[in-house]
Short mmCIF file of C-alpha atoms and ligand atoms in Angstrom, two decimals:
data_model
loop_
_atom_site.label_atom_id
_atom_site.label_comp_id
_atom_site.label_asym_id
_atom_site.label_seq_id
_atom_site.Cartn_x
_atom_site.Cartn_y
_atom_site.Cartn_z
CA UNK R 1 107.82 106.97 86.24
CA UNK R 2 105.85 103.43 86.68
CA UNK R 3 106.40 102.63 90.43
CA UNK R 4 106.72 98.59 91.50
CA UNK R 5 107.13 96.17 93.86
CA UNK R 6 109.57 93.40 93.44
CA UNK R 7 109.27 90.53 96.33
CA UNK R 8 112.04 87.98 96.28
CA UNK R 9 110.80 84.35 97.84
CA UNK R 10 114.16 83.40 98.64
CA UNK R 11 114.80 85.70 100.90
CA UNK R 12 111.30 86.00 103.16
CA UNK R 13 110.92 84.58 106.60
CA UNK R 14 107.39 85.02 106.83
CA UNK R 15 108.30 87.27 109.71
CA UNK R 16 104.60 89.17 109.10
CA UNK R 17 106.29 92.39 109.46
CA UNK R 18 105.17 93.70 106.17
CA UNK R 19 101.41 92.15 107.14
CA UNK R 20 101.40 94.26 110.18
CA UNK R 21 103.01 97.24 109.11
CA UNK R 22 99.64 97.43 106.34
CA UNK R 23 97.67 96.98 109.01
CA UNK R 24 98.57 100.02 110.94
CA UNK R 25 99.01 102.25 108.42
CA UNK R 26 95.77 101.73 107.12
CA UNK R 27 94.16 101.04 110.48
CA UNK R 28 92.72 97.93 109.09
CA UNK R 29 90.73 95.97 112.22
CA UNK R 30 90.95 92.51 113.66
CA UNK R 31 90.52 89.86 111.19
CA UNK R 32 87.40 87.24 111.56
CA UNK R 33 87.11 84.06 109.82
CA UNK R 34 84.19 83.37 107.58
CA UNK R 35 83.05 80.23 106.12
CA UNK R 36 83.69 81.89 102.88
CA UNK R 37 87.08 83.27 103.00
CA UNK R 38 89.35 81.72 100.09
CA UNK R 39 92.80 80.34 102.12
CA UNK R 40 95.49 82.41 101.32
CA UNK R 41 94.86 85.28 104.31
CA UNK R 42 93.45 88.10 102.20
CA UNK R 43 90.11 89.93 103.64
CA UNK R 44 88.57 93.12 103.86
CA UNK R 45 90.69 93.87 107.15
CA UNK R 46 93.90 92.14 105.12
CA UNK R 47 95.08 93.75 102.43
CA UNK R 48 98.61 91.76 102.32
CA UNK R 49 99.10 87.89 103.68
CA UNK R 50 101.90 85.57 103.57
CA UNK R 51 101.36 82.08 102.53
CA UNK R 52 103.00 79.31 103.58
CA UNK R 53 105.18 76.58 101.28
CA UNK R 54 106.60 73.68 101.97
CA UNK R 55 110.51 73.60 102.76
CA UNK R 56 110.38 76.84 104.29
CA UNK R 57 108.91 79.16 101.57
CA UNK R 58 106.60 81.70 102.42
CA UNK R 59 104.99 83.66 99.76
CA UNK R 60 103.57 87.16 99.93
CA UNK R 61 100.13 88.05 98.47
CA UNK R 62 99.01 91.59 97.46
CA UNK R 63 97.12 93.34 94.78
CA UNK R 64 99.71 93.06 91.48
CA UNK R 65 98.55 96.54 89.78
CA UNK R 66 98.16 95.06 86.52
CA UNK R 67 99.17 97.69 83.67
CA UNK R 68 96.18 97.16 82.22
CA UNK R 69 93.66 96.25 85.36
CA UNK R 70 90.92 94.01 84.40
CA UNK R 71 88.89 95.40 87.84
CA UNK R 72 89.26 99.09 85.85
CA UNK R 73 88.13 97.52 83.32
CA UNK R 74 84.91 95.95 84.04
CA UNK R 75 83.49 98.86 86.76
CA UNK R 76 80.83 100.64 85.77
CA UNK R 77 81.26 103.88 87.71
CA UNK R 78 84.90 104.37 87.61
CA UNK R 79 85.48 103.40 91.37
CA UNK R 80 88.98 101.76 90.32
CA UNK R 81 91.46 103.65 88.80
CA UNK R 82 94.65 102.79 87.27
CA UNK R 83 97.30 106.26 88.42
CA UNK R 84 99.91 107.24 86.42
CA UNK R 85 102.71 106.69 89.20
CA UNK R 86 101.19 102.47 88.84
CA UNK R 87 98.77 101.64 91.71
CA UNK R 88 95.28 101.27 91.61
CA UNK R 89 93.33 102.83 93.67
CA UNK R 90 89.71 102.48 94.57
CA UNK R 91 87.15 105.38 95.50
CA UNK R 92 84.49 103.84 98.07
CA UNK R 93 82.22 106.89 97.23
CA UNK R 94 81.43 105.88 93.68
CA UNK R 95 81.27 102.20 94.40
CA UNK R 96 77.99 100.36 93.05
CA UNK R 97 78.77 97.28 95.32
CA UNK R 98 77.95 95.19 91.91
CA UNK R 99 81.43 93.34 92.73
CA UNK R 100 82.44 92.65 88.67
CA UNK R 101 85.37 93.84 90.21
CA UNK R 102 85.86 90.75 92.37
CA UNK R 103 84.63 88.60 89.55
CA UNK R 104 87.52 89.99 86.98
CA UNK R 105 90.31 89.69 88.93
CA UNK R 106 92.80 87.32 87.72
CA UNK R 107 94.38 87.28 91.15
CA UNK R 108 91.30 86.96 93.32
CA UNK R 109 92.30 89.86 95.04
CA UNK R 110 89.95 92.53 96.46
CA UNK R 111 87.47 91.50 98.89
CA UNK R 112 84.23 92.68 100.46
CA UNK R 113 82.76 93.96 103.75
CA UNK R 114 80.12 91.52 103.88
CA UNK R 115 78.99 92.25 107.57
CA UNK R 116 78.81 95.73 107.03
CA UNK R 117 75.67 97.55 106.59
CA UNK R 118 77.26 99.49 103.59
CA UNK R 119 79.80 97.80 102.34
CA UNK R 120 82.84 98.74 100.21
CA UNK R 121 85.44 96.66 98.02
CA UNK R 122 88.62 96.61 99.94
CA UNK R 123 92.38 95.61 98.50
CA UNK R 124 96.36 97.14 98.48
CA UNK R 125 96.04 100.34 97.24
CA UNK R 126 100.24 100.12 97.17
CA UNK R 127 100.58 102.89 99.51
CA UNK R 128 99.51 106.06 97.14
CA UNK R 129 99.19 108.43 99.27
CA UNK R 130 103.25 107.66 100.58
CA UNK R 131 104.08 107.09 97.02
CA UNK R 132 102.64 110.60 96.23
CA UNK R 133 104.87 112.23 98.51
CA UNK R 134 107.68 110.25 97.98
CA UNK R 135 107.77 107.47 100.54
CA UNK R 136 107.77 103.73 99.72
CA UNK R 137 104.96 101.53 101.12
CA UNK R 138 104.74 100.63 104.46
CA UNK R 139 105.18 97.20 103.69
CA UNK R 140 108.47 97.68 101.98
CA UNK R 141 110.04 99.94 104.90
CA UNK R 142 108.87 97.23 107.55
CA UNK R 143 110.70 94.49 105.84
CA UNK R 144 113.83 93.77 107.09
CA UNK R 145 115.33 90.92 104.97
CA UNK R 146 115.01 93.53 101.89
CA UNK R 147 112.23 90.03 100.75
CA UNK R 148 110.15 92.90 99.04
CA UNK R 149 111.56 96.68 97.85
CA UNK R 150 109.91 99.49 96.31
CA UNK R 151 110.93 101.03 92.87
CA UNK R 152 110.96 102.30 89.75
CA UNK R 153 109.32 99.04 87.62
CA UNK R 154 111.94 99.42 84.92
CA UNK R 155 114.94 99.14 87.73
CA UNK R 156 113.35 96.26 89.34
CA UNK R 157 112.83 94.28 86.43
CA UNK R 158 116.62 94.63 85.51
CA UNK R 159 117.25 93.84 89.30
CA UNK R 160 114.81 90.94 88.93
CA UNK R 161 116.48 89.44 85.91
CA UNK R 162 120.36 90.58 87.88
CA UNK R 163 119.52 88.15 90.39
CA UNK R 164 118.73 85.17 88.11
CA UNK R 165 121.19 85.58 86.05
CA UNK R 166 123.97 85.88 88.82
CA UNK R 167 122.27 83.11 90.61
CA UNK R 168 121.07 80.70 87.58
CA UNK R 169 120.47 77.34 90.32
CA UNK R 170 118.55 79.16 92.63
CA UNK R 171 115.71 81.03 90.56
CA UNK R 172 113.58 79.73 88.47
CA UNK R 173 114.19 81.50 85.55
CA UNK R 174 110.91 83.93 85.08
CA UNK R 175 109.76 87.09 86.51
CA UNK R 176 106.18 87.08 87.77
CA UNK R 177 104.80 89.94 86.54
CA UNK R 178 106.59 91.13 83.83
CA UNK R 179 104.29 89.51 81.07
CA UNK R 180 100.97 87.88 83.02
CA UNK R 181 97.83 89.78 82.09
CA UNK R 182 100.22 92.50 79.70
CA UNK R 183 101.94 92.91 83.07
CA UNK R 184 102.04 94.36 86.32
CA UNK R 185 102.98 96.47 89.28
CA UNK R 186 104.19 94.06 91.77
CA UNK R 187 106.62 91.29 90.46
CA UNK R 188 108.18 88.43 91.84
CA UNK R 189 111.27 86.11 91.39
CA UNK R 190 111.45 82.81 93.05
CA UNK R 191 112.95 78.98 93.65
CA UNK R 192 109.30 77.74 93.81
CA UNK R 193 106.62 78.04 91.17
CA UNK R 194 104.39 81.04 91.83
CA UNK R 195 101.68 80.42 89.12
CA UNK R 196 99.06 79.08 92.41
CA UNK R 197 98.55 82.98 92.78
CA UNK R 198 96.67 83.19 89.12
CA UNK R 199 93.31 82.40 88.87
CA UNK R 200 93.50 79.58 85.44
CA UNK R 201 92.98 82.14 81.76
CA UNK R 202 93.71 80.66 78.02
CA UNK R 203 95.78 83.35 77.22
CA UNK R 204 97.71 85.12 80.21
CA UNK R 205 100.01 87.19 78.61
CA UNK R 206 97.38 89.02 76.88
CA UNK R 207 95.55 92.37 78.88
CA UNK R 208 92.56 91.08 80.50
CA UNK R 209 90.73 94.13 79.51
CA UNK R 210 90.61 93.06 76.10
CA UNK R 211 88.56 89.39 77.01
CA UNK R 212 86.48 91.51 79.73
CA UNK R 213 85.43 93.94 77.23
CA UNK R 214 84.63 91.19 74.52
CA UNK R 215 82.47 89.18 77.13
CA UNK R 216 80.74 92.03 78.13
CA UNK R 217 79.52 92.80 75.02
CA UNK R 218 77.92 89.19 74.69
CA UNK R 219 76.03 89.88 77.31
CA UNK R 220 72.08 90.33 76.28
CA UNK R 221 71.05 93.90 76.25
CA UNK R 222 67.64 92.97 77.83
CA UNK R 223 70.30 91.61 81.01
CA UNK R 224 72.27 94.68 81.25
CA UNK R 225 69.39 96.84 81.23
CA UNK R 226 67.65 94.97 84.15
CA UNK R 227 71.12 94.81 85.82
CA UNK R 228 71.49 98.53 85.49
CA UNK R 229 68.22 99.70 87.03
CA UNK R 230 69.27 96.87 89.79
CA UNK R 231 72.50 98.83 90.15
CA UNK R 232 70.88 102.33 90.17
CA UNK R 233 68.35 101.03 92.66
CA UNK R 234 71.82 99.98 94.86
CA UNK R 235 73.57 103.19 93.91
CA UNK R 236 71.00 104.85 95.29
CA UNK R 237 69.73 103.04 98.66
CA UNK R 238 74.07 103.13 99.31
CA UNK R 239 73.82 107.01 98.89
CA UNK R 240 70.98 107.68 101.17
CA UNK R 241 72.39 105.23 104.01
CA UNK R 242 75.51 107.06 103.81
CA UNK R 243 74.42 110.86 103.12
CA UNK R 244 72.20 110.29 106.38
CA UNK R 245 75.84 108.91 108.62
CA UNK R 246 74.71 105.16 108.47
CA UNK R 247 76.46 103.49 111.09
CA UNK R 248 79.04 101.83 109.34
CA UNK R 249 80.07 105.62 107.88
CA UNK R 250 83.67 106.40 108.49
CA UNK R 251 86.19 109.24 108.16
CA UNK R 252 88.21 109.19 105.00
CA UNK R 253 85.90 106.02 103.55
CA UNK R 254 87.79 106.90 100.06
CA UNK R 255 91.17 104.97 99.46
CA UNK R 256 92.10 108.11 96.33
S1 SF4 W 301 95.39 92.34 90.76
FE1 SF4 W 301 93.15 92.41 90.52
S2 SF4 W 301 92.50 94.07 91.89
FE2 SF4 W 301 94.70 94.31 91.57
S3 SF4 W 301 94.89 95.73 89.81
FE3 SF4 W 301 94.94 93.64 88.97
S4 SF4 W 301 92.79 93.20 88.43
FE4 SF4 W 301 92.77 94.97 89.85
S1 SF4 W 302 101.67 98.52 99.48
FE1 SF4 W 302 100.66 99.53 101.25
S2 SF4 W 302 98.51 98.90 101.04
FE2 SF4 W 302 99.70 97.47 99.78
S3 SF4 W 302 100.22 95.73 101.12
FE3 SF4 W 302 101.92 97.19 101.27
S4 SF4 W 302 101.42 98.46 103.07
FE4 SF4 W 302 99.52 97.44 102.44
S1 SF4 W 303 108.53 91.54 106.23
FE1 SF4 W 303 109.83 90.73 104.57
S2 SF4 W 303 110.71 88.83 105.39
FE2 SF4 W 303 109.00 89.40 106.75
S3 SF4 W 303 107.22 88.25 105.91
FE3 SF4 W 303 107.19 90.27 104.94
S4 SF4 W 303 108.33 90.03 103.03
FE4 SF4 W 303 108.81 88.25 104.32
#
């Protein structure tokens, strides 16, 4: 069964709970501002942020676990994978650092360690390991206006459409999530419109893989092959640092 997570605008507080609850399961570190950081609180040491909305609205920001990833999609070496209970995951140890990930995302979602000697791709993984034995993510425990639960996707897209439907005035009627990209893992219903936390696509109902695939394939041969001994080269420099204990290596580097 498809695991979710539905987040209800109306009712957050932007108490951070559910920002520092990630942070200490996953013993993320300190954040640090860089020049290049897009605004909406999401970094390498950030997997979750809250974003502030007029009139009181505060919006939560996370990885969506599209059904049909677009990151999967475009990585070369499999680091991203889509698991059968709905998060996606990412495996630092067969990570390229070519970043097409970052560059598919419709969300603008995972981000990189660029001070780091070796850096990895880092995002939400949703928890899996919890989810795997049968705990919800730490995000959705620490939260204690119920603003974001844990669930099957099915129930929380009937308790999605419940709530507008009971409450016709107050939501907009649409469930983030449900359709965008051929859909996704973490969904949303809301009094305020939520579409700022898309990156702009001509069709976004449709899977992303699909476009990803198609522009790939436009891309010159006579490119890709350059690219991929540029990769290897990478692959391979990335392998040595961290087979000889570089010194950003770190217990339990992959996120699977
Ligand atoms: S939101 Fe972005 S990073 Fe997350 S699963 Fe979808 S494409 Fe991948
Ligand atoms: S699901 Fe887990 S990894 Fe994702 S934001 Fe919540 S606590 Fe962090
Ligand atoms: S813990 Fe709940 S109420 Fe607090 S900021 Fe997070 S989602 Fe909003």
């Amino acid at each position: 069964m498809s695991k979710a997570i539905l987040t209800d605008v109306t009712k957050c507080i932007g108490c951070l709970k559910c920002v520092s609850a990630c942070k200490e399961i996953h013993h993320l570190g300190a954040d640090v501002p860089r020049v290049w950081d897009k605004n909406d609180g999401l970094s390498a040491e950030n997997w979750t942020s809250i974003i502030a909305k007029p009139e009181n609205h505060y919006v939560r920001k996370q990885c969506r676990h599209c059904l049909e990833p677009a990151c999967v999609s475009v990585c070369p070496v499999g680091a991203m994978h889509k698991t059968e209970l709905g998060p996606v995951v990412y495996d630092s140890s067969k990570c390229l650092g070519c970043r097409y990930c970052m560059m598919a995302c419709p969300f603008g979602i995972p981000r990189y360690e660029w001070d780091k000697a070796v850096p990895h791709v880092e995002k939400c993984i949703m928890c899996y390991d919890r989810i795997e034995e049968g705990k919800q993510p730490a995000c959705t425990e620490a939260c204690p206006e119920n603003a974001t639960i844990f669930g099957d996707r099915s129930d929380l897209l009937k308790i999605a459409h419940t709530r507008i439907k009971e409450n016709p005035h107050k939501y907009i009627d649409r469930v983030w999530g449900e359709n965008e990209v051929g859909g996704t893992s973490v969904l949303y219903v809301s009094d305020i419109n939520l579409d700022f936390l898309t990156y702009p696509t001509k069709n976004f109902d449709t899977p992303l893989p699909e476009e990803t695939v198609a522009a790939l394939d436009s891309v010159p041969y006579a490119f890709l092959g350059m690219g991929g001994v540029m990769l290897g080269l990478n692959w391979i420099i990335r392998r040595r640092m961290k087979l000889g204990g570089g010194p950003n290596k770190k217990d339990g580097d992959s996120h699977e």
